[in-house]
Amino acid sequence: MIHKTLLPLAILAALVSPIVAQEAPSQIKPFRVLQFKAVSEDTAIYSPQIQDGYVFHPQRPENPIEVGVEAGTANDLLAGQVRDIARGNAGPMFPAIGATGWTPPDPDLAVGPNHIVAVVNSSLAFFNKDGTRTFMQTSQTFFSGLGAGFFLFDPKCFYDRVHNRFVIVYLEQDDSPQVSKVLVAVSDDSDPAGTWHKYRLEAKLVTGGTSYWLDYPGIGYNKDAFVVCGNMFGFNGGFAGVQFLVIPSAPLLTGGTATVRYLRDANSASVQIAETIDASHDKIYAARRDTTTSTGVYAIRDLTSMNPVITETTVAVPAGNAPQINASSTNGTQLDSLDGRIFNASWRGGKLVAAHTIQVGSFLRVRWYQFSTNTWPTSGAPTLDMAGDVGATSVHHHMGVANINSVGDVSVIFTRSSTSITADIMRAGRLVGDPIGTMGTPVNLESSSGNRYTGGRWGDYFGIDVDPVDDTTFWGIGMGVAANNDWRTSIFSWTISSPGTVVTPSALTMDRGTIISGAIGDLATSDDARVRMRPADVFATTEYAIRALINGVSPDLTPSQLKVLVESQASSGGIEQRVELFVHGTGVWEEVDRRLSTVGSDSSFEVTISTNPERFIDAAGSIRARLSYRATEAAFIYPWVSSVDRFVWTVVP
């Protein structure tokens, strides 16, 4: 048995009510600013397009140095458990990337409208959603145009749903000479095949005469910026906390110069940045394990200013011991459990979810949280909605990651192992209305083919995402043991609640303005085939110069939710977009969203109506929308054009 060198921790307790932040927030500001040029390359330059080879690498990613978790103030909060009811239905699943010669794989994935990007140590691949692999290269080959070195590791990726881009991140490190870089690649659209804008960002930190390198990254985004962070370890020993790289994203979308502002929290470790898909939200949140009874929550704001600010506070959570043991597997082998750090974080609609591993007795469990960020940090404080454990008394559940979909379902993907189970890839989930803190019975996605894992390392994390098409289907990637006892990775999809029915427009007419190209069929999918509209002449900026009437037919007259998704852009700044739905009972138009259009690239947002959505549906199922645009008083170029790539409703039973 391998024991962890961590501090003794408090016993497990549980959640009973919402809990607020328990200490005054601290603020962190930038200490340096650097700029970096892009190298833009098309994936067509790689031949063959699928380079599937195995090369043993004697140098492996460092086993993440573990940081002890301090014992927190004892509390009586309750963590929910699993219920004796299965939640979810299986969708497509397929093999991802097999053993590459690096250990462990560190798998992650990003899900777009039609494609999936998967990354491991140290290769990346593109897939269609039916599992067809269309591209695969080593990270060294993919980033060779940047002059990157040989040792690239700890990959992460995400799909930026605001700007419809895939983003890939790898770390680069060398001891001699002392090198620490963050490699970032941004696709030019929602199809990973084609042009990528690539950057090699400085990550080495020098303070007090000591140099530090960045390890175990967290990555996330919102409408304004990408944020990367990581633990800072000395090349010759020592620890300098967590460094954050705040990168305004607009230039990276077109291969422009990246401006990076660096901030550091010298007193923290293992922070995970949340993906923020809400197209109007101006903050990015993050989470870390603070003590055995508290979680650190970060808000990163003023992201495009000269001085972005990071505010941190802590929220009390049910007590949970950090792992003191590794997870048992078959034939006397063990799987790394790490130190109880947060493995991932996601934010949407005011809810922040995160997951990590705890130890209860002689076994490991997946612990997950859902926080409300409320109006913090402007005012108030974040609160804990619920916490839950996924585990059993005779097997280990570990390496869990969590996400939340548009209807509020939460799901996790993780490893199950024991002396009789080599390593199963599992999932569990909860419906939004399930009892607080509970999840359904874990479901086995895939069992290992081998029975004696030879890699020695496990994880160091898994990946989970939500499909942007229906915004309810979960996709996950995890590792298992192949027949030759090396590692393999697989991709899975599943739903917890019904994803609803997508309703495409059945009629499009112009009440004001003119369609200059495109037709109603172009609104059905996100495919860059757009309806382009030119404004009519108006006499005041308060008037809408474009007003499109869009009709559809709902299959359900009394849905639980009605969603409206719009993907659009404008040719000029200062163009306001307004979405209204027709209330059939009163004969009036009700505004459901208003925002400024993005310029030069599509923004995608979805409005969810959960209160009395049937008011927008008549007895024949008719839904009527009015999509309007006007030039505000802000500077704009005339004549301007508004382009809509997608406009659909989703009707959830």
XYZ file of C-alpha atoms in Angstrom:
653
model
C 0.000 0.000 0.000
C 1.404 3.409 -0.957
C 0.538 6.093 1.576
C 0.297 9.770 0.768
C 2.369 12.290 2.728
C -0.588 14.484 3.623
C -1.868 16.022 6.835
C -4.423 14.120 8.954
C -7.905 15.200 7.934
C -11.335 15.509 9.515
C -14.083 12.880 9.242
C -16.774 12.935 6.536
C -19.858 15.069 7.279
C -22.774 16.199 5.141
C -24.860 19.010 3.538
C -28.037 20.284 5.161
C -28.570 23.841 3.869
C -27.041 26.502 1.602
C -23.717 27.726 2.975
C -22.132 31.109 2.320
C -18.533 32.124 1.938
C -16.770 32.015 5.286
C -13.951 34.566 5.013
C -13.320 37.948 3.468
C -12.226 37.749 -0.179
C -8.669 38.533 -1.238
C -7.664 40.257 -4.501
C -4.795 39.473 -6.883
C -3.530 41.818 -9.626
C -1.094 41.469 -12.561
C 2.673 41.615 -12.070
C 3.778 41.516 -15.748
C 2.494 41.765 -19.322
C 3.994 40.028 -22.387
C 2.983 39.734 -26.053
C 3.382 36.829 -28.466
C 2.980 36.400 -32.230
C 1.001 33.586 -33.826
C 2.033 30.912 -36.280
C -0.986 29.969 -38.412
C -0.972 26.533 -40.040
C -3.466 24.423 -41.946
C -3.936 20.798 -40.881
C -3.623 19.865 -44.568
C 0.181 20.227 -44.267
C 0.411 17.032 -42.222
C 0.906 13.815 -44.154
C -0.402 11.300 -43.439
C -3.392 12.958 -41.804
C -3.609 10.126 -39.292
C -0.217 9.365 -37.738
C -0.963 6.507 -35.378
C 2.282 5.234 -33.945
C 3.704 4.091 -30.625
C 7.087 5.383 -29.505
C 8.262 4.693 -25.951
C 9.367 7.856 -24.149
C 11.755 7.302 -21.244
C 11.005 10.844 -20.071
C 7.478 11.058 -18.719
C 5.345 13.886 -17.360
C 6.196 14.574 -13.745
C 3.936 12.898 -11.216
C 2.069 15.957 -9.963
C 3.694 17.033 -6.725
C 1.082 16.653 -4.055
C 0.165 19.517 -1.765
C -1.224 18.599 1.641
C -4.787 19.619 2.478
C -5.125 21.263 5.868
C -7.798 20.154 8.303
C -10.711 22.564 8.300
C -13.166 23.630 10.954
C -15.448 20.726 11.764
C -19.040 21.051 10.548
C -22.171 18.955 10.284
C -22.970 19.506 6.616
C -24.344 16.493 4.776
C -23.151 15.129 1.441
C -25.783 13.293 -0.562
C -25.288 9.712 -1.736
C -26.285 7.583 -4.737
C -29.857 6.396 -5.181
C -31.043 2.952 -6.179
C -32.255 4.236 -9.531
C -30.320 4.563 -12.777
C -30.255 7.938 -14.465
C -29.481 8.370 -18.133
C -29.440 6.692 -21.499
C -26.360 5.677 -23.475
C -25.464 7.371 -26.749
C -22.632 6.845 -29.228
C -19.319 5.580 -27.839
C -16.060 4.754 -29.584
C -12.313 4.254 -29.070
C -10.337 7.482 -28.791
C -6.517 7.419 -28.656
C -4.544 4.327 -27.679
C -1.233 4.143 -25.849
C 1.287 6.630 -27.244
C 4.389 5.708 -25.273
C 3.684 8.360 -22.657
C 2.254 7.571 -19.216
C -0.318 8.504 -17.998
C -2.595 9.717 -20.825
C -4.185 12.815 -19.150
C -7.213 12.571 -21.495
C -9.498 15.496 -22.256
C -12.044 16.320 -24.965
C -13.849 19.249 -26.563
C -17.226 18.830 -28.274
C -18.360 21.097 -31.114
C -21.465 21.064 -33.300
C -20.185 18.287 -35.582
C -16.726 17.267 -34.343
C -14.843 16.180 -31.236
C -11.231 16.992 -30.406
C -9.432 14.605 -28.037
C -6.008 15.107 -26.450
C -3.661 12.870 -24.478
C 0.012 12.708 -23.560
C 1.203 13.374 -26.125
C -1.051 13.181 -29.195
C -4.263 14.788 -30.404
C -7.043 13.595 -32.693
C -10.209 14.838 -34.412
C -13.367 12.736 -34.680
C -16.789 12.988 -36.233
C -19.538 12.302 -33.729
C -20.058 8.812 -35.173
C -16.516 7.943 -34.082
C -14.796 8.347 -37.440
C -11.268 9.558 -36.783
C -10.274 12.198 -39.345
C -6.948 13.472 -38.001
C -4.234 12.443 -35.532
C -0.744 13.761 -34.855
C 1.697 13.870 -31.989
C 1.750 17.144 -30.066
C 5.406 17.570 -31.025
C 4.472 17.445 -34.721
C 1.397 19.657 -34.303
C 3.365 22.394 -32.506
C 6.647 21.988 -34.420
C 6.093 25.252 -36.295
C 6.454 27.132 -33.008
C 9.913 25.766 -32.316
C 8.578 23.867 -29.305
C 10.775 21.306 -27.623
C 10.313 17.569 -27.255
C 8.708 17.376 -23.807
C 5.055 18.403 -24.220
C 2.549 17.198 -21.639
C -0.614 17.848 -19.530
C -2.966 18.569 -22.468
C -6.332 20.257 -22.071
C -8.915 21.417 -24.609
C -12.323 23.056 -24.834
C -14.843 24.250 -27.399
C -15.435 27.996 -27.099
C -19.207 28.139 -27.609
C -19.268 31.933 -27.651
C -16.922 32.244 -30.652
C -17.271 28.709 -32.101
C -13.618 27.759 -31.851
C -11.707 24.732 -30.594
C -8.847 25.544 -28.213
C -5.994 23.152 -27.360
C -3.387 23.691 -24.637
C -0.193 21.718 -23.954
C 2.593 22.472 -21.483
C 6.267 22.456 -22.459
C 9.090 21.992 -19.964
C 12.842 21.400 -19.954
C 15.331 21.409 -17.069
C 18.358 22.342 -19.162
C 18.000 24.978 -20.346
C 15.235 25.918 -17.948
C 12.104 26.242 -20.098
C 8.428 26.499 -19.172
C 5.902 27.380 -21.865
C 2.153 27.179 -22.471
C 1.334 26.152 -26.045
C -2.081 27.349 -27.249
C -3.810 26.506 -30.539
C -7.093 28.128 -31.643
C -9.082 26.856 -34.642
C -10.377 29.390 -37.159
C -13.962 28.050 -37.005
C -16.073 25.194 -35.639
C -14.377 22.602 -37.867
C -11.012 21.463 -36.456
C -9.814 20.591 -39.973
C -8.226 23.685 -41.449
C -6.326 26.617 -40.028
C -5.119 26.802 -36.429
C -3.517 29.879 -34.863
C -0.737 28.684 -32.556
C 1.104 30.471 -29.749
C 4.056 29.645 -27.508
C 3.502 31.628 -24.320
C 6.079 32.195 -21.603
C 5.228 30.474 -18.314
C 8.533 30.499 -16.413
C 8.335 32.522 -13.226
C 11.419 34.041 -11.607
C 10.973 35.376 -8.101
C 13.444 35.772 -5.261
C 16.214 34.550 -7.540
C 14.507 31.182 -8.089
C 12.979 29.954 -11.356
C 9.719 28.001 -11.441
C 7.881 25.974 -14.112
C 4.136 25.515 -14.641
C 2.487 22.134 -14.047
C -1.029 20.623 -13.940
C -2.968 23.294 -15.821
C -6.474 24.581 -15.474
C -8.021 26.217 -18.543
C -11.277 28.054 -19.198
C -12.870 30.920 -21.051
C -15.729 33.348 -21.378
C -16.768 35.843 -24.059
C -13.726 38.029 -23.402
C -10.711 35.886 -22.583
C -8.967 32.571 -22.262
C -7.379 31.837 -18.863
C -4.671 29.257 -18.159
C -3.253 28.548 -14.707
C -0.976 26.002 -13.097
C 1.122 25.024 -10.099
C 4.573 26.653 -10.042
C 7.387 24.279 -9.027
C 11.055 25.234 -8.744
C 13.435 23.729 -11.283
C 15.638 22.989 -8.282
C 12.911 22.578 -5.699
C 10.416 24.827 -4.012
C 6.829 25.905 -4.686
C 5.516 29.340 -5.669
C 1.740 28.832 -5.672
C -0.475 29.212 -8.751
C 0.250 31.422 -11.749
C -2.621 32.698 -13.931
C -2.288 33.767 -17.581
C -5.175 36.038 -18.629
C -5.371 36.279 -22.439
C -8.001 38.484 -24.134
C -9.309 36.131 -26.806
C -10.364 38.441 -29.655
C -6.917 38.661 -31.340
C -6.386 34.898 -31.081
C -9.529 34.199 -33.094
C -7.873 35.646 -36.201
C -4.191 34.942 -35.513
C -3.398 38.349 -34.044
C -0.875 39.163 -31.331
C -1.658 37.578 -27.967
C -1.346 39.854 -24.942
C -0.855 37.918 -21.713
C -1.218 39.373 -18.242
C 0.273 37.323 -15.429
C -1.123 37.070 -11.900
C -0.054 34.829 -9.016
C -1.659 33.433 -5.899
C 1.361 32.445 -3.838
C -0.738 30.686 -1.189
C -2.801 28.292 -3.318
C -2.405 25.099 -5.340
C -4.200 23.145 -8.071
C -6.797 25.664 -9.248
C -9.192 24.639 -12.022
C -10.674 27.298 -14.319
C -14.337 26.974 -15.352
C -15.624 27.112 -18.895
C -18.189 29.922 -19.072
C -20.533 29.397 -22.005
C -22.953 32.251 -21.255
C -22.302 34.740 -24.046
C -23.083 37.813 -21.963
C -21.202 36.991 -18.749
C -18.133 39.121 -18.039
C -16.417 36.975 -15.392
C -14.623 33.633 -15.269
C -14.834 31.468 -12.157
C -12.454 28.869 -10.763
C -12.242 26.453 -7.852
C -9.631 24.741 -5.695
C -9.528 22.477 -2.656
C -8.906 24.733 0.350
C -9.207 22.574 3.458
C -11.033 19.382 4.387
C -14.146 21.502 5.013
C -13.876 24.359 2.506
C -13.507 25.036 -1.202
C -11.763 28.091 -2.610
C -13.819 29.958 -5.245
C -12.255 32.527 -7.587
C -13.778 35.245 -9.765
C -11.584 36.667 -12.540
C -12.895 39.966 -13.929
C -11.932 43.033 -15.951
C -10.510 40.500 -18.353
C -9.754 42.847 -21.245
C -8.464 45.734 -19.131
C -4.868 46.596 -18.310
C -5.470 45.289 -14.811
C -7.612 42.161 -14.574
C -8.442 41.268 -10.991
C -8.767 37.886 -9.293
C -10.921 37.735 -6.180
C -10.949 34.641 -3.979
C -13.116 33.528 -1.114
C -13.889 30.211 0.545
C -17.153 28.327 1.007
C -17.791 25.721 3.696
C -18.453 22.216 2.347
C -19.052 18.797 3.925
C -15.852 17.441 5.441
C -13.912 15.042 3.235
C -10.535 13.436 3.785
C -7.943 13.738 1.039
C -6.749 10.322 -0.198
C -4.076 8.711 1.961
C -4.059 5.610 -0.264
C -3.999 4.713 -3.935
C -6.860 2.782 -5.518
C -6.529 -1.001 -5.588
C -6.646 -2.817 -8.929
C -6.272 -6.464 -9.948
C -3.135 -8.591 -9.595
C -1.720 -6.441 -6.833
C -1.500 -3.245 -8.903
C -2.538 0.213 -7.734
C -3.850 3.317 -9.500
C -2.809 6.847 -8.529
C -5.398 8.810 -6.579
C -3.426 12.080 -6.305
C -4.025 14.421 -3.372
C -7.698 15.281 -3.351
C -7.316 18.267 -5.678
C -10.213 19.576 -7.780
C -10.029 17.890 -11.210
C -12.264 20.254 -13.197
C -14.822 23.054 -12.936
C -17.688 24.287 -15.130
C -19.994 27.302 -14.839
C -23.298 28.196 -16.459
C -26.410 30.105 -15.442
C -24.969 31.110 -12.079
C -23.995 27.538 -11.114
C -20.390 26.364 -10.579
C -19.774 22.601 -10.441
C -16.554 20.806 -9.524
C -15.363 17.346 -8.483
C -12.447 15.616 -6.752
C -11.565 12.435 -4.828
C -12.030 11.887 -1.105
C -11.336 8.904 1.161
C -13.969 7.308 3.388
C -12.600 4.483 5.479
C -10.481 2.237 3.258
C -12.036 3.317 -0.038
C -12.082 6.325 -2.341
C -15.178 8.231 -3.453
C -15.980 10.898 -6.021
C -17.081 14.107 -4.278
C -18.935 16.714 -6.361
C -20.284 20.196 -5.610
C -22.740 22.690 -7.035
C -22.270 26.310 -5.956
C -24.302 29.427 -6.760
C -22.035 32.374 -7.528
C -24.952 34.806 -7.045
C -23.905 38.456 -7.528
C -20.431 37.853 -6.095
C -17.878 39.429 -6.268
C -19.843 42.631 -6.971
C -21.842 42.001 -3.817
C -22.807 39.162 -1.540
C -21.035 35.822 -1.569
C -21.134 32.449 -3.320
C -23.168 29.724 -1.642
C -23.134 25.933 -1.652
C -26.310 24.499 -3.209
C -25.411 20.869 -2.636
C -22.616 18.339 -2.363
C -22.683 14.622 -3.040
C -20.564 11.478 -2.898
C -20.488 8.710 -5.492
C -19.008 5.632 -3.884
C -19.445 2.218 -2.285
C -18.061 0.324 0.681
C -16.164 -2.340 -1.255
C -14.714 -0.635 -4.372
C -12.875 2.563 -5.210
C -14.522 5.416 -7.157
C -11.977 8.046 -8.184
C -10.634 10.462 -10.849
C -14.092 12.039 -11.238
C -14.954 15.123 -13.302
C -18.347 16.876 -13.390
C -20.413 19.104 -15.665
C -23.883 20.691 -15.749
C -26.180 20.950 -18.775
C -28.751 23.535 -19.831
C -31.627 22.015 -17.839
C -29.573 21.697 -14.644
C -28.708 17.996 -14.806
C -25.275 17.227 -13.300
C -23.191 14.222 -14.339
C -19.784 12.742 -13.546
C -17.435 10.303 -15.305
C -14.848 8.428 -13.237
C -12.907 5.184 -12.581
C -14.133 2.211 -10.541
C -11.532 -0.337 -9.402
C -10.862 -2.950 -6.732
C -8.842 -6.108 -6.207
C -11.354 -7.822 -8.519
C -12.027 -4.924 -10.979
C -9.058 -3.782 -13.066
C -10.547 -0.406 -14.030
C -14.051 0.397 -15.263
C -15.011 3.724 -16.828
C -18.232 4.753 -15.052
C -20.814 7.512 -15.183
C -23.481 8.767 -12.807
C -25.931 11.638 -12.981
C -28.833 13.469 -11.413
C -31.974 15.036 -12.810
C -32.391 18.655 -11.834
C -35.357 17.760 -9.626
C -33.757 14.821 -7.796
C -33.325 15.027 -4.002
C -30.578 17.435 -3.025
C -27.033 16.062 -3.299
C -28.027 12.709 -4.819
C -27.073 10.961 -8.048
C -28.403 7.842 -9.695
C -26.765 4.432 -9.467
C -23.383 4.455 -11.291
C -23.454 2.905 -14.764
C -20.542 0.996 -16.314
C -19.541 2.538 -19.631
C -16.604 0.243 -20.390
C -14.594 -2.425 -18.578
C -10.891 -2.963 -19.108
C -9.688 -5.742 -21.383
C -6.408 -6.264 -19.543
C -5.986 -7.342 -15.938
C -2.582 -6.001 -14.854
C -1.969 -2.326 -15.597
C 1.723 -1.810 -16.328
C 1.770 1.986 -16.546
C 2.058 2.720 -12.855
C 0.336 6.109 -13.272
C -3.393 6.784 -13.586
C -5.276 9.817 -14.853
C -4.067 12.487 -14.146
C -7.596 13.591 -14.997
C -10.565 12.746 -17.247
C -12.678 15.079 -19.413
C -16.401 15.849 -19.642
C -18.335 18.244 -21.903
C -21.917 19.099 -22.931
C -22.958 18.888 -26.582
C -23.623 22.417 -27.940
C -26.275 21.158 -30.372
C -28.933 20.033 -27.874
C -27.119 21.439 -24.809
C -28.144 18.439 -22.717
C -26.111 15.443 -23.947
C -22.960 14.732 -21.957
C -19.749 13.537 -23.601
C -16.838 12.133 -21.622
C -13.393 10.637 -22.109
C -11.665 8.261 -19.720
C -8.881 5.712 -19.602
C -8.971 1.958 -19.241
C -6.562 -0.957 -19.546
C -6.093 -2.498 -22.996
C -5.612 -6.209 -23.661
C -1.822 -5.722 -23.687
C -2.127 -4.121 -20.207
C -1.140 -0.673 -21.472
C -3.611 2.210 -21.319
C -6.288 3.140 -23.825
C -8.869 5.932 -23.927
C -12.508 5.913 -25.040
C -15.175 8.523 -25.730
C -18.781 8.151 -24.537
C -22.031 10.082 -24.732
C -25.153 9.873 -22.602
C -28.226 11.825 -21.579
C -29.735 12.247 -18.132
C -33.036 13.920 -19.019
C -34.744 14.154 -22.366
C -32.825 16.559 -24.584
C -36.018 17.894 -26.109
C -36.929 18.420 -29.742
C -35.163 20.972 -31.907
C -37.694 23.032 -33.870
C -36.368 24.668 -37.017
C -38.075 27.674 -38.673
C -41.010 26.946 -40.975
C -41.477 30.515 -42.199
C -39.303 33.631 -42.505
C -40.614 37.049 -43.526
C -39.211 40.561 -43.222
C -41.292 43.143 -41.401
C -38.511 45.694 -41.894
C -35.251 45.510 -43.820
C -34.240 43.235 -46.702
C -32.714 39.772 -47.053
C -29.696 40.153 -49.342
C -28.609 36.490 -49.308
C -29.581 33.188 -47.763
C -32.911 31.525 -47.130
C -34.938 29.946 -44.357
C -33.112 26.608 -44.601
C -29.841 28.306 -43.668
C -31.172 28.961 -40.146
C -31.471 25.265 -39.234
C -27.820 24.388 -38.567
C -24.510 25.945 -37.551
C -22.748 25.627 -40.891
C -21.686 29.181 -41.849
C -24.552 29.342 -44.378
C -26.190 32.547 -43.203
C -29.223 34.712 -43.780
C -27.743 38.188 -44.376
C -30.041 41.163 -43.793
C -29.667 44.822 -44.717
C -31.393 47.588 -42.700
C -34.209 49.820 -43.825
C -33.876 53.564 -43.474
C -34.904 54.785 -40.031
C -34.956 58.231 -38.434
C -33.760 57.483 -34.890
C -31.346 55.099 -33.190
C -34.253 53.878 -31.055
C -35.873 52.333 -34.139
C -35.072 48.804 -35.266
C -33.965 48.901 -38.909
C -34.194 45.115 -39.307
C -37.130 43.091 -38.049
C -37.410 39.442 -39.111
C -40.486 37.354 -38.293
C -39.668 33.672 -37.768
C -42.288 30.969 -37.229
C -42.059 27.358 -36.131
C -44.305 24.500 -34.975
C -43.876 22.904 -31.551
C -44.586 19.171 -31.139
C -45.612 19.805 -27.510
C -48.255 22.319 -26.379
C -47.234 22.234 -22.696
C -43.441 21.802 -22.504
C -41.462 22.150 -19.292
C -38.980 24.423 -21.063
C -38.733 26.391 -24.277
C -35.288 27.452 -25.488
C -34.295 29.903 -28.185
C -30.838 29.601 -29.733
C -29.371 32.344 -31.927
C -25.987 32.270 -33.658
C -25.217 35.535 -35.413
C -22.825 38.409 -36.098
C -22.832 41.948 -37.479
C -20.546 43.705 -39.939
C -20.070 46.673 -37.625
C -19.866 47.461 -33.945
C -22.722 49.036 -32.040
C -25.475 46.816 -33.511
C -28.034 45.708 -30.942
C -29.884 42.413 -31.336
C -33.300 41.860 -29.759
C -35.267 38.600 -29.511
C -39.003 38.620 -28.809
C -41.599 35.847 -28.622
C -45.302 36.292 -29.282
C -47.671 35.672 -26.347
C -50.752 34.151 -27.961
C -53.104 34.756 -25.048
C -52.519 38.515 -24.920
C -51.418 39.249 -28.472
C -48.236 41.064 -27.397
C -44.544 40.545 -28.108
C -42.436 39.722 -25.050
C -38.710 40.471 -25.058
C -36.612 37.485 -23.946
C -33.115 38.743 -24.801
C -31.253 41.873 -25.861
C -27.485 42.226 -26.460
C -24.879 43.760 -28.763
C -23.911 41.651 -31.769
C -20.349 40.445 -32.150
C -18.349 41.696 -35.115
C -16.636 39.468 -37.668
C -17.289 36.140 -35.923
C -20.456 34.414 -34.765
C -21.584 34.484 -31.163
C -23.963 31.797 -30.000
C -26.339 32.102 -27.071
C -29.415 30.311 -25.814
C -32.296 31.680 -23.738
C -34.152 29.155 -21.569
C -37.757 29.823 -20.538
C -38.839 27.580 -17.670
C -41.787 29.565 -16.296
C -45.069 29.104 -18.218
C -43.401 28.458 -21.606
C -46.757 27.370 -23.076
C -47.794 31.043 -23.322
C -45.678 31.225 -26.477
C -47.408 28.226 -28.149
C -50.944 28.318 -29.547
C -53.411 25.431 -29.862
C -51.938 24.439 -33.244
C -48.379 24.433 -31.872
C -47.386 27.694 -33.568
C -44.362 29.563 -32.164
C -43.645 33.084 -33.414
C -40.379 34.984 -32.896
C -39.284 38.484 -33.862
C -35.554 39.043 -34.371
C -34.657 42.745 -34.586
C -31.518 44.823 -35.047
C -30.739 48.514 -34.644
C -27.680 50.729 -34.691
C -27.080 52.226 -31.273
C -25.522 55.583 -30.601
C -22.110 53.891 -30.566
C -20.000 54.393 -33.707
C -20.981 52.141 -36.598
C -20.333 51.731 -40.304
C -23.259 52.234 -42.665
C -24.678 50.350 -44.415
C -24.223 47.569 -41.895
C -25.351 43.957 -42.295
C -26.618 41.442 -39.730
C -25.995 37.768 -40.482
C -27.771 34.861 -38.773
C -26.218 31.397 -39.040
C -28.697 29.594 -36.809
C -32.082 30.293 -35.221
C -33.923 27.358 -33.618
C -36.133 26.548 -30.675
C -35.763 23.518 -28.412
C -38.926 22.152 -26.824
C -38.280 20.119 -23.661
C -41.156 17.848 -22.519
